[in-house]
Coordinates of C-alpha atoms in Angstrom, one line a residue:
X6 CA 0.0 0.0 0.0
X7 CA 1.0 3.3 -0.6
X8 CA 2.4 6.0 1.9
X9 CA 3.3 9.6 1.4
X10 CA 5.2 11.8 4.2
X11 CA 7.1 14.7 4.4
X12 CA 9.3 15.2 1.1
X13 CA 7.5 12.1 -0.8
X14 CA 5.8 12.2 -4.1
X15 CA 2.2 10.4 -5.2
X16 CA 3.1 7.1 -6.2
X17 CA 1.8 7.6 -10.0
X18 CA 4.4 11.0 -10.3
X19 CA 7.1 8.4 -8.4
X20 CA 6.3 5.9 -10.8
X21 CA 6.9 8.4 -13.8
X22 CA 10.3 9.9 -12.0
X23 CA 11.4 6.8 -11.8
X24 CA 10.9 5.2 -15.1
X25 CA 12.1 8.2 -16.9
X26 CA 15.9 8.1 -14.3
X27 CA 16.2 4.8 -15.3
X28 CA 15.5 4.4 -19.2
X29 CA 18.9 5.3 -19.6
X30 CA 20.1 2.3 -17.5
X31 CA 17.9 -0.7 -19.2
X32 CA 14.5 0.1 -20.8
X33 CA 13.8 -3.6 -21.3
X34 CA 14.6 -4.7 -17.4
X35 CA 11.6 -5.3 -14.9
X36 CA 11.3 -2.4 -12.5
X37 CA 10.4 -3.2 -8.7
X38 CA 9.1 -0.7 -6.3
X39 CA 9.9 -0.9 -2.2
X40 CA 8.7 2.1 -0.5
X41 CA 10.2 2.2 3.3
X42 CA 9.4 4.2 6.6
X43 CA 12.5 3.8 8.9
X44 CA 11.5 4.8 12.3
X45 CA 12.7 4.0 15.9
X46 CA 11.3 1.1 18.0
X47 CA 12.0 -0.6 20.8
X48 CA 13.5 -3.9 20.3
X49 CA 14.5 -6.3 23.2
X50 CA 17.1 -9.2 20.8
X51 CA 18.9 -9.5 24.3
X52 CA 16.3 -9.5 26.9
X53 CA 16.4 -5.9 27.4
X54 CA 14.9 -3.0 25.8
X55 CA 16.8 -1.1 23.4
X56 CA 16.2 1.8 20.8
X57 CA 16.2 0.0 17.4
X58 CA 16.0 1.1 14.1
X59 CA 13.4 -0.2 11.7
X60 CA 12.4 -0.6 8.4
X61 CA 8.7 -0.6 8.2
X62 CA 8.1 -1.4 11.8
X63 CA 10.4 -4.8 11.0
X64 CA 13.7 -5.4 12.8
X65 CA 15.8 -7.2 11.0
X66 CA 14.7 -4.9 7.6
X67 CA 12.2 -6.9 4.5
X68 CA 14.4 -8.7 2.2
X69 CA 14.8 -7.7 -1.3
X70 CA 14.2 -10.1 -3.8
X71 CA 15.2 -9.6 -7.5
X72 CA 16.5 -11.0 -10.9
X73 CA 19.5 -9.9 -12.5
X74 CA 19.6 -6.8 -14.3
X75 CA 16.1 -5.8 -12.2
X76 CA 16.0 -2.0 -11.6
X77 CA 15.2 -1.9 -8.4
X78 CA 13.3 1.6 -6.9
X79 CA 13.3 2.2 -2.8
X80 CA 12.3 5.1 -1.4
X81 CA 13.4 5.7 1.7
X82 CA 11.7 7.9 4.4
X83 CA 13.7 9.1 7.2
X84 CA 11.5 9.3 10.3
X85 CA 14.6 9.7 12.3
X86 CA 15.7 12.4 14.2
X87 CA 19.2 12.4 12.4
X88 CA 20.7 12.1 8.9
X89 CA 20.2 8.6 7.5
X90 CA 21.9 6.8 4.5
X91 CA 21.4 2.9 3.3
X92 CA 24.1 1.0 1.3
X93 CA 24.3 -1.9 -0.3
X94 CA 26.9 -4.8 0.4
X95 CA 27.9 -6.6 -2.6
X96 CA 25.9 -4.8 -4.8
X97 CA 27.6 -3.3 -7.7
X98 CA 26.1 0.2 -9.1
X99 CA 28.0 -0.4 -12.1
X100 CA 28.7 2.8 -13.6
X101 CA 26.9 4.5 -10.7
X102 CA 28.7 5.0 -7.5
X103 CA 26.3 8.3 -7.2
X104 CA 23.8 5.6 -5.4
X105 CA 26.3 3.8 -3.2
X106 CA 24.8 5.0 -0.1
X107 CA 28.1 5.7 2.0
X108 CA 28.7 9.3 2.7
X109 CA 32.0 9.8 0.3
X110 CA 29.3 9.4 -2.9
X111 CA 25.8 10.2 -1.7
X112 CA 24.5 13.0 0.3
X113 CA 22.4 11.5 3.9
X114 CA 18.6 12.1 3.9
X115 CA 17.5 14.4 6.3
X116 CA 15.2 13.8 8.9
X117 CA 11.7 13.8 7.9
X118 CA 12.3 13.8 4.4
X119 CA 12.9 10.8 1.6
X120 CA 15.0 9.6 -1.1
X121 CA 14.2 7.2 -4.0
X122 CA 17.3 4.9 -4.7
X123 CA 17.8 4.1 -8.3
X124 CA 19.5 0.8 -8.8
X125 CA 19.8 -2.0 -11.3
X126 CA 21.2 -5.9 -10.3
X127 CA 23.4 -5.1 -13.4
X128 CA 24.7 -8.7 -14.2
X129 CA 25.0 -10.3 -10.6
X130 CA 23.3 -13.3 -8.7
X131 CA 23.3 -14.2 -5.7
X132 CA 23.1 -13.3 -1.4
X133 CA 24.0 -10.0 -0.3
X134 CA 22.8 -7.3 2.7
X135 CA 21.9 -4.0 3.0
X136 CA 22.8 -1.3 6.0
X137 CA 22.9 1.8 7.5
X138 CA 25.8 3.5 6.7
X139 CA 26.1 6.7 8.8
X140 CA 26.8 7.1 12.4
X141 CA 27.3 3.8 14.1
X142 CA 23.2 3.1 12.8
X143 CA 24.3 -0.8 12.0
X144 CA 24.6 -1.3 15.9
X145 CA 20.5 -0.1 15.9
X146 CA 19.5 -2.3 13.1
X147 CA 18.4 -1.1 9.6
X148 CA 19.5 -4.0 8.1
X149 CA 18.0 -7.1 5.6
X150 CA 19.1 -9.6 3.3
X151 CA 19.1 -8.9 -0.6
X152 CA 19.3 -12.3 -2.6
X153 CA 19.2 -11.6 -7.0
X154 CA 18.1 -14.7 -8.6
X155 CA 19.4 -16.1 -11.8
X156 CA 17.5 -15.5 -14.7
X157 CA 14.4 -17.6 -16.5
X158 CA 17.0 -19.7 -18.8
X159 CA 20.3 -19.5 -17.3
X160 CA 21.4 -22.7 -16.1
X161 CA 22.0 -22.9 -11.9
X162 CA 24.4 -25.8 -10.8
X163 CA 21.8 -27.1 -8.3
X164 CA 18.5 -27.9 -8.0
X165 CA 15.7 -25.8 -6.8
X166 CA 15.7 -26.2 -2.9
X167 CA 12.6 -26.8 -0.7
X168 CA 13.2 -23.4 0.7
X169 CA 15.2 -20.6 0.7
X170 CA 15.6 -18.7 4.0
X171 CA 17.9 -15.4 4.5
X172 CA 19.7 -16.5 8.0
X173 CA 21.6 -12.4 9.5
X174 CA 24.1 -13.4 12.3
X175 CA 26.6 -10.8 14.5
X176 CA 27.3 -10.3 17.2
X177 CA 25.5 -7.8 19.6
X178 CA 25.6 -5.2 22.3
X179 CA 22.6 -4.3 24.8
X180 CA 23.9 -0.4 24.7
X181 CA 22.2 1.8 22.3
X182 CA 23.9 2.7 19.1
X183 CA 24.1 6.3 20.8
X184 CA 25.9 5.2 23.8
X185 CA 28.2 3.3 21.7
X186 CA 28.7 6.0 19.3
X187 CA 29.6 8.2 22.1
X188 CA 32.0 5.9 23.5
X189 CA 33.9 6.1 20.0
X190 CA 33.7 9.9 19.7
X191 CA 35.2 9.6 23.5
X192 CA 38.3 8.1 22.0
X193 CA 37.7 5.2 23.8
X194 CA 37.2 1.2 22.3
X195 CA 34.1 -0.5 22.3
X196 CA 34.2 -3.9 24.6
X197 CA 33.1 -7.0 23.7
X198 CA 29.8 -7.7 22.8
X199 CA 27.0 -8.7 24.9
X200 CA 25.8 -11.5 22.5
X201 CA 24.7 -12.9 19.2
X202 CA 21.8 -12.6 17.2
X203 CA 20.0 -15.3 14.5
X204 CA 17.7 -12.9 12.6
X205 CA 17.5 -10.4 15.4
X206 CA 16.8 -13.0 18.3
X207 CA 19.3 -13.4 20.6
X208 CA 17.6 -16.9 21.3
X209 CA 14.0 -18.6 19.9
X210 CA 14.8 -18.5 16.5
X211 CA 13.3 -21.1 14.9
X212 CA 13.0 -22.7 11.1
X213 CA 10.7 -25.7 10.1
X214 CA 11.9 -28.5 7.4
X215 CA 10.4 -31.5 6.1
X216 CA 12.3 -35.0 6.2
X217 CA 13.9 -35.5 3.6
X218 CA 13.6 -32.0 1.3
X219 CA 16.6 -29.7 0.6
X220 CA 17.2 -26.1 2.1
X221 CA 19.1 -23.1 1.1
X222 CA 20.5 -20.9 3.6
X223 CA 21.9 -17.8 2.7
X224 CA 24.3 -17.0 5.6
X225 CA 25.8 -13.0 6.5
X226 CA 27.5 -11.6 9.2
X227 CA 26.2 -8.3 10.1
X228 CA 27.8 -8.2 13.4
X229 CA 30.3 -5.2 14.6
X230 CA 33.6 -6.4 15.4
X231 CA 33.6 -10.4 15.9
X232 CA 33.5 -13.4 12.9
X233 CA 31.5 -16.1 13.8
X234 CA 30.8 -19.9 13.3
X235 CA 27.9 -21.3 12.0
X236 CA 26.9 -25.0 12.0
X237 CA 23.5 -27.2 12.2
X238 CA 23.5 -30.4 14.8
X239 CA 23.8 -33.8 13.3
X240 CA 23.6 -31.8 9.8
X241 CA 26.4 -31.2 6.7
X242 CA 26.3 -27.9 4.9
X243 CA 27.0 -27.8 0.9
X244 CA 28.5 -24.9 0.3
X245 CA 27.2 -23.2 -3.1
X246 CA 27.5 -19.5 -3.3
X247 CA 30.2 -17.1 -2.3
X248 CA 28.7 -13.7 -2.8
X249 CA 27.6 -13.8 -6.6
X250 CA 29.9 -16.6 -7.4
X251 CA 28.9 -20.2 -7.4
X252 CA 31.4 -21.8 -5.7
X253 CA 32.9 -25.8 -5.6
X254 CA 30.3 -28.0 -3.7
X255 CA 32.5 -28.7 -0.5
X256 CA 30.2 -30.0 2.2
X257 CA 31.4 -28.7 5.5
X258 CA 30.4 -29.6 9.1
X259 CA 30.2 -25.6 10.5
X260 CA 31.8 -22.3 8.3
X261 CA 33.1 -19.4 9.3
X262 CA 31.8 -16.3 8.6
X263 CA 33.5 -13.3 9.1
X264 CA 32.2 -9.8 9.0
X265 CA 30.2 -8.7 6.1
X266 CA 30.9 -12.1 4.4
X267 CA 27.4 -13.6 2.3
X268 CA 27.8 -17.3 2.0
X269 CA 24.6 -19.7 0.5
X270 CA 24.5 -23.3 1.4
X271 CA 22.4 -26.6 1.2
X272 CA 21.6 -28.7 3.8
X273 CA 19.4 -31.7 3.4
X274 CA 16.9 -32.6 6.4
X275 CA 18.3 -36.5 6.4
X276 CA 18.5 -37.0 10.1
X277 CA 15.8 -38.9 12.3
X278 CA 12.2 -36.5 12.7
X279 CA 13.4 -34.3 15.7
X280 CA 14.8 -30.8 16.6
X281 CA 18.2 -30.0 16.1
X282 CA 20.4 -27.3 17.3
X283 CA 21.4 -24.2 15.0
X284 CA 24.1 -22.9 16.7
X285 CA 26.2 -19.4 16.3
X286 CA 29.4 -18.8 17.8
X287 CA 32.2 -16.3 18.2
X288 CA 35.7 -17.0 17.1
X289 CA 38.9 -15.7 18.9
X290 CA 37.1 -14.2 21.5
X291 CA 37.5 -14.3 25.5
X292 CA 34.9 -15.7 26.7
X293 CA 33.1 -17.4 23.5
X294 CA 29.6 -15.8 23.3
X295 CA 27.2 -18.1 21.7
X296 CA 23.8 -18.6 20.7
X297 CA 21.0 -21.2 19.4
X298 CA 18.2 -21.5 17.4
X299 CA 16.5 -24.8 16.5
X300 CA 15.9 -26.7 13.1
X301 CA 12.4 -28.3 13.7
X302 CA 11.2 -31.1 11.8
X303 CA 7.7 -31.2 11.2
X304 CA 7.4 -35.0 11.8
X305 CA 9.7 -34.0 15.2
X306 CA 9.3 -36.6 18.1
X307 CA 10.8 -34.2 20.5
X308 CA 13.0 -30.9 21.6
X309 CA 16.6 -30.5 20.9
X310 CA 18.6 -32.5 24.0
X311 CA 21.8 -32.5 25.0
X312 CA 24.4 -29.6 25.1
X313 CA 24.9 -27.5 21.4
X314 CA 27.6 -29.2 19.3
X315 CA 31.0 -27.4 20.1
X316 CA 32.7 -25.3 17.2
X317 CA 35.9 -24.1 16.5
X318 CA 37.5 -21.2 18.6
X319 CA 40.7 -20.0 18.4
X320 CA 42.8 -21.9 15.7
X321 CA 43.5 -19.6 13.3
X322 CA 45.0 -23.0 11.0
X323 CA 41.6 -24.1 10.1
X324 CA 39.4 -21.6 9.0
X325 CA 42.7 -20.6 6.8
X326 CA 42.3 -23.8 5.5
X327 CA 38.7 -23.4 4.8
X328 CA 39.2 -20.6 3.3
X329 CA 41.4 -22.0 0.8
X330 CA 39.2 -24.8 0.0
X331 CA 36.6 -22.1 -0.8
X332 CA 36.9 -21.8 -4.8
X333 CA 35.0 -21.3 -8.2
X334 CA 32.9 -23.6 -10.0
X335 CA 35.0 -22.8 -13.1
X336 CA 32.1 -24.8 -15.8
X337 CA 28.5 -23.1 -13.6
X338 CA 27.4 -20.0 -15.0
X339 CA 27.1 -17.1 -13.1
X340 CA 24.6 -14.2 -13.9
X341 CA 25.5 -14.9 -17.7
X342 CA 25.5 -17.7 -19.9
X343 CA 28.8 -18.7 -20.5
X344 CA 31.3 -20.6 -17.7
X345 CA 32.7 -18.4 -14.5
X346 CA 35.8 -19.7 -15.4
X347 CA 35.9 -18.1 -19.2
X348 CA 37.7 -14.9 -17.6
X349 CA 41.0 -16.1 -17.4
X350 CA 42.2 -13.5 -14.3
X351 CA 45.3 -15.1 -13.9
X352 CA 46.8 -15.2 -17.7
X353 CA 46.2 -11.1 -17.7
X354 CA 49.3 -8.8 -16.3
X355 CA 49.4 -6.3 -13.5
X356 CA 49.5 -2.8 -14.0
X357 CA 49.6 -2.1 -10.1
X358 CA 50.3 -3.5 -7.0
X359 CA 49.2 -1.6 -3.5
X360 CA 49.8 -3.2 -0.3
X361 CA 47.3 -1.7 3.0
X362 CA 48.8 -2.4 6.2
X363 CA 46.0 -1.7 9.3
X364 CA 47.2 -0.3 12.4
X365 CA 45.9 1.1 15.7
X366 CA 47.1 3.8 17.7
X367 CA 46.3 7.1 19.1
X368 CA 45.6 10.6 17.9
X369 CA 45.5 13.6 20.2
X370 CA 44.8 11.0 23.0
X371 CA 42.2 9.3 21.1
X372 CA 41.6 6.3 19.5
X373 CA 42.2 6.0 15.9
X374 CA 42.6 3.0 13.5
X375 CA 44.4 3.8 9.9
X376 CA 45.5 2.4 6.5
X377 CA 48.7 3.1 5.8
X378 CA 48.8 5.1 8.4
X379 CA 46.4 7.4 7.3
X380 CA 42.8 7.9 9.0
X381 CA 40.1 8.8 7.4
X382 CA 37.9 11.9 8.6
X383 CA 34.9 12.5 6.2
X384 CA 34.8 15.8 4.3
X385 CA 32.4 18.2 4.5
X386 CA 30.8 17.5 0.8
X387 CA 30.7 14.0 -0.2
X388 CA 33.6 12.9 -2.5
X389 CA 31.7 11.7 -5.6
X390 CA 30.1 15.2 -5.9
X391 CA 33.0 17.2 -5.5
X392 CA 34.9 14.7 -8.1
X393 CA 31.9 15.5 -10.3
X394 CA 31.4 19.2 -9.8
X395 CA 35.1 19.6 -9.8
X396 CA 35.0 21.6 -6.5
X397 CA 38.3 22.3 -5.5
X398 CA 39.7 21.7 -1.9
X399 CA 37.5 18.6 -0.6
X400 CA 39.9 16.0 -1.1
X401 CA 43.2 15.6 -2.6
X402 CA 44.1 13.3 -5.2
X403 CA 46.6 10.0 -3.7
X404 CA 46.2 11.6 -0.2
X405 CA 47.2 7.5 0.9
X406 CA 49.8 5.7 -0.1
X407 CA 49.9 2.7 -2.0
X408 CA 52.2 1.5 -0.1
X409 CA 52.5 1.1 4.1
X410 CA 54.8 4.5 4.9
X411 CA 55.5 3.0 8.9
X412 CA 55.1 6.8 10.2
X413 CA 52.6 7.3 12.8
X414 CA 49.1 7.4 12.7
X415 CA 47.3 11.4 10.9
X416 CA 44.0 12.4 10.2
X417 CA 43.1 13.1 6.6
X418 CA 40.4 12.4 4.0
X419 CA 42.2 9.8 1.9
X420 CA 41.4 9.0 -1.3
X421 CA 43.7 6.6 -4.2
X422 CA 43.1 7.4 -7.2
X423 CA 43.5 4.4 -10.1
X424 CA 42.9 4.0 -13.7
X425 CA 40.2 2.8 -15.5
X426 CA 40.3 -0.7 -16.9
X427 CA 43.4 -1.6 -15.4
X428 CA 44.3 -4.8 -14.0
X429 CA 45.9 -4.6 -10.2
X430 CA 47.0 -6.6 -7.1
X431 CA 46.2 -5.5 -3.8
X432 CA 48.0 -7.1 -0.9
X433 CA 45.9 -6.9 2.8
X434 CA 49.0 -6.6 5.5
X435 CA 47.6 -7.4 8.6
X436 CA 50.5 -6.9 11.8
X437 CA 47.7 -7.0 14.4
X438 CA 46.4 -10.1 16.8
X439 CA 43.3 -9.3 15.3
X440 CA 41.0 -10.7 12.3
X441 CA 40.5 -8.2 9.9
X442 CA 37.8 -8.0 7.3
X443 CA 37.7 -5.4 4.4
X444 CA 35.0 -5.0 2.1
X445 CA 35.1 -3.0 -1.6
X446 CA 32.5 -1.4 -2.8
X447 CA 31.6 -2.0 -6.5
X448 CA 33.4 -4.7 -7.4
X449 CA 34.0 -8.7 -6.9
X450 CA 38.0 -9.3 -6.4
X451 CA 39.5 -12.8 -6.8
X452 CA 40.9 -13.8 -3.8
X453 CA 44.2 -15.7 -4.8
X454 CA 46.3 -15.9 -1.7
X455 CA 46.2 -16.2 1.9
X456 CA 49.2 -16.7 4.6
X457 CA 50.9 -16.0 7.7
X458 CA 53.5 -13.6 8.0
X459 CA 54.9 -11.1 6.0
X460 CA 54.2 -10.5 2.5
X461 CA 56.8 -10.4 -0.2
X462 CA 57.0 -10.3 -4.0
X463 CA 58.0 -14.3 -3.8
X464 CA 54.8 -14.8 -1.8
X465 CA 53.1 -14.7 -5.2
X466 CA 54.7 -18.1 -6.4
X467 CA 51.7 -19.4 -4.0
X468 CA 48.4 -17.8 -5.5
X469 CA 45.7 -19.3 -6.7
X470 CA 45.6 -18.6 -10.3
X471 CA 43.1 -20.5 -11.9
X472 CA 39.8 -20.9 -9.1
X473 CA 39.8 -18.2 -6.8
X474 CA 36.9 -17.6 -4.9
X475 CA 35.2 -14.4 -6.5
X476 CA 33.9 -12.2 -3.8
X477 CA 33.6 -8.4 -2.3
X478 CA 34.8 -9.4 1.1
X479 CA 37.5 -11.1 2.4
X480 CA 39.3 -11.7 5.6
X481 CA 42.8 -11.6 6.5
X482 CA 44.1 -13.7 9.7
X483 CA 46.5 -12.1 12.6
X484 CA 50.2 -11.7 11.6
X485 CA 49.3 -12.5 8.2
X486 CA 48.2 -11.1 4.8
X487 CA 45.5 -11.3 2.2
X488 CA 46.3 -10.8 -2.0
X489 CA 43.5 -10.0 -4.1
X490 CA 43.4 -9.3 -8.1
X491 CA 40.9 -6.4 -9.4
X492 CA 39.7 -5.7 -12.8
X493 CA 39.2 -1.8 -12.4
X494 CA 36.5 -2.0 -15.0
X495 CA 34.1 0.5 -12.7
X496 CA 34.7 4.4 -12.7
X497 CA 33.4 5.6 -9.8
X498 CA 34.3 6.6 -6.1
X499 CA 34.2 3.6 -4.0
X500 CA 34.4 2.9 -0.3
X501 CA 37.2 0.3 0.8
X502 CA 37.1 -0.2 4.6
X503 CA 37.3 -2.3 7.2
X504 CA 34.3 -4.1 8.4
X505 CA 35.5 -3.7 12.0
X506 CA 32.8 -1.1 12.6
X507 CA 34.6 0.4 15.6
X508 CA 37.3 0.4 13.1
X509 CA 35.5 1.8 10.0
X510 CA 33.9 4.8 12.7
X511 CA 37.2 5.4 13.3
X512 CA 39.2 5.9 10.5
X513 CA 39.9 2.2 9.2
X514 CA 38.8 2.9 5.4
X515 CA 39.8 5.1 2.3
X516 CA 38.2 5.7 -1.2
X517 CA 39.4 3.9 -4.7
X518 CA 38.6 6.5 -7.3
X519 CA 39.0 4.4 -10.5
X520 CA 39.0 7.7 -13.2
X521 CA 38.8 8.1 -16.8
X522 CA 38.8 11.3 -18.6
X523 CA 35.8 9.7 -21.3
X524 CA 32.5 11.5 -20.5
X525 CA 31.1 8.2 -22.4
X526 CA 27.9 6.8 -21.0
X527 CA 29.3 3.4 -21.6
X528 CA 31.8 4.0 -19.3
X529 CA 29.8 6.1 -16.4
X530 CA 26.5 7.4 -16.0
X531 CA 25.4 10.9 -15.1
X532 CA 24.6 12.2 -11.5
X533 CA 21.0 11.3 -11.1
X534 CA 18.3 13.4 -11.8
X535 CA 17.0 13.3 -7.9
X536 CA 20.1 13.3 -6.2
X537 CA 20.4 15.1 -3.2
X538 CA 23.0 17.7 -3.0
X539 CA 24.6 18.8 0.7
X540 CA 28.0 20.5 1.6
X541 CA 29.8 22.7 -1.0
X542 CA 27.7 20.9 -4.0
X543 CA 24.4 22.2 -2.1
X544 CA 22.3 24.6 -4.7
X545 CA 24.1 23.2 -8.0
X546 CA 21.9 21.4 -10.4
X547 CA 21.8 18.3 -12.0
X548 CA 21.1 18.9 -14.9
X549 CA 21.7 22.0 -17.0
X550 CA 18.6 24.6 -16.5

């Protein structure tokens, strides 16, 4: 049903507004329309009540089902009493980083007013999230799960499951975002958690299966600073997409899932008519916080009995061997025809390598976290729209080095610039006792190598260059680094940060800004008609008058 509020437009003027901003970006692709309140509400996912965020009265968020190449229009009211912004993890925007929904490309909505998103699920499949972006928001909610189906005719290396379910894990604190925030702003860090969440519960989640039938799952960590691991009683787990990239059918017995990871799996109900344990824990954590849920057969004889099934904890070997057993299903298709494996990444030659170390430390006796020493403090106009409107004195071009400098932590807006269809490495150096996760907007990388220690040119005589897992997120272990090849075949300005959100609040991220002098829309589309302007781009136009 429709809604209109402060700042919203009848839905047959939306309608029109919308069809006429996106004709440029696929005339022949279905359109579907989501039109969102996001309010406050009291949740209680740990026993206690807490000031949530919610998306049409619904913590966690609705998910958003599509097909490939689907325009997708959400409009978002902000009932809030601050600035609000949604992005969109995994999800491309190719040729439009104008829509990302992080505050370096789009302006936040103000309170009490909307914005229509324009997007397309331009050539990708498969399980991703969306979230707030802005001010520590993700510890409130906001979130829900965003799955893009393959389309009518192109081939899926499995068959059609019994059910498909959208499963958001993370950890959890009982604080409100705003006491959490202001802990940050402090200088201080945040402690552990209080707990984990299955779908927003921090216990009583429940699914229902039938003996015998097939399940997917599709599996993201939306948690704040802790990966987790994820496993089903009595139950084996085929493993079948890696966000967007249909992986090798490994069956595993639990997976790890680290922040902002997507994994889909399989699971048959083949055990005796019962109820099982689902069962979520923290890795490398003191104490181990964990939570259940139950699988519930519909022919079930009884409860779940006995104590959960243990998981692993702290041994850092065996989720690094996991993650290498994660890789491509070279012959499935992906959101096109033809094989995964017909891109032959590691036949093509680098143009670039960058190495990003992460570090810790403090700045005017507060804490910081940095890339290459460099943390980032947002500017006061978002960097897409000064980039576009060429206003001078926002950012500065390669204000981070590509490689670690070993100076001490500073403050500054960083951004890297890179060229447009270029072919680079990028080498994750992690020197902390710490799991890191980083996340890159607009593109999938190929994950080719992953080790202790330190990183060296010779470390490359190890990668992976034929079945790399395909992704948008990847981990790298303590004392130990992370390679990943990227086809830079996406101008935009694109968020790469750590998905430590204490980390990202404080400074742990940067922007790519893959240029190209071609005002070609082939190669980049123009600002939106209805995007909102703020900062130093406030009062120019989109289009010319």
């Amino acid at each position: 049903m429709s809604r209109e509020s402060a700042g919203s437009l009848p839905s047959s003027v939306l309608l029109l507004a919308a069809v006429s901003l996106v004709a440029i970006v696929a005339a022949e692709s279905p359109y579907r329309f989501f039109d969102w309140n996001v309010t406050y509400g009291d949740i209680y996912p740990l026993g206690v009540r807490q000031r949530g965020i919610l998306i049409d009265g619904a913590f966690p968020g609705p998910d958003i089902h599509c097909v490939t190449n689907d325009n997708l229009i959400i409009n978002v009211h902000n009932s809030l009493n601050e600035p609000f912004l949604l992005s969109w993890n995994g999800m491309q925007q190719r040729r439009n980083s104008f829509v990302d929904g992080v505050y370096g490309t789009t302006c936040p909505i103000p309170p009490g007013k909307n914005y229509t998103y324009i997007l397309q699920a331009k050539d990708q499949i498969g399980s991703f999230y969306y979230f707030p972006s802005l001010a520590f928001h993700k510890a409130a909610g906001g979130f829900g799960g965003i799955r893009i189906l393959s389309r009518p005719g192109i081939p899926v290396p499995f068959a059609d499951p019994a059910g498909d379910y959208t499963i958001l894990i993370g950890d959890w604190y009982k604080s409100n975002h705003t006491d959490l925030r202001a802990r940050l702003d402090g200088g201080h860090k945040l402690p552990l958690a209080d707990g984990i969440l299955i779908n927003g519960r921090g216990s009583g989640y429940a699914l229902t299966v039938e003996q015998g039938k097939t399940y997917r799952l599709r599996i993201s960590n939306v948690g704040l600073q802790n990966s987790v691991n994820f496993r089903i009683q009595n139950h084996k787990m085929k493993l079948v997409e890696v966000e967007g990239t249909h992986t090798l059918q490994t069956t595993y017995s639990s997976l790890d899932v680290h922040l902002g990871q997507s994994y889909s799996v399989l699971f048959t109900a083949d055990q005796p008519g019962q109820d099982y344990y689902i069962v979520v824990s923290s890795r490398w954590t003191t104490p181990i916080l964990t939570t259940t849920g139950v699988l519930h057969y519909s022919n079930s004889a009884g409860p779940v009995s006995g104590p959960p099934p243990g998981g692993p904890t702290d041994q850092v070997d065996w989720s690094l061997n996991q993650a290498r057993s994660i890789r491509t299903n070279l012959t499935a298709s992906g959101p096109r025809p033809n094989p995964q494996g017909s891109y032959h990444y590691g036949m093509i030659n680098l143009t670039r390598s960058i190495v990003l170390a992460n570090s810790a430390g403090q700045v005017n006796r507060k804490q910081r976290y940095a890339v290459n020493s460099v943390s980032f403090i947002p500017a006061d106009t978002p960097l897409k729209l000064a980039d576009y409107f060429k206003i001078q004195g926002v950012f500065k071009e390669n204000s981070i080095s590509s490689r670690p400098t070993g100076g001490g932590i500073y403050l500054d807006t960083s951004v890297l610039t890179t060229d447009y269809r270029t072919f680079i490495e990028i080498v994750f150096q992690n020197n902390e006792d710490i799991v890191q996760s980083w996340h890159l907007d607009g593109y999938s990388f190929w994950v080719v190598g992953l080790d202790g220690g330190q990183w060296t040119t010779a470390s490359r005589n190890q990668y992976n260059l034929r079945d790399a897992v395909s992704r948008s997120t990847t981990q790298v272990y303590p004392k130990s680094w992370t390679a990943i090849y990227i086809a830079l075949d996406n101008v935009g300005m694109w968020n790469l940060r750590s998905e430590y959100w204490a980390r990202q609040y404080l400074g742990q991220q940067f922007y790519l800004r893959v240029f190209t002098t071609s005002t070609s829309l082939r190669d980049e589309y123009p600002i939106p008609k209805n995007a909102l302007l703020c900062g130093r781009a406030a009062g120019r136009h989109t289009r010319p008058m």
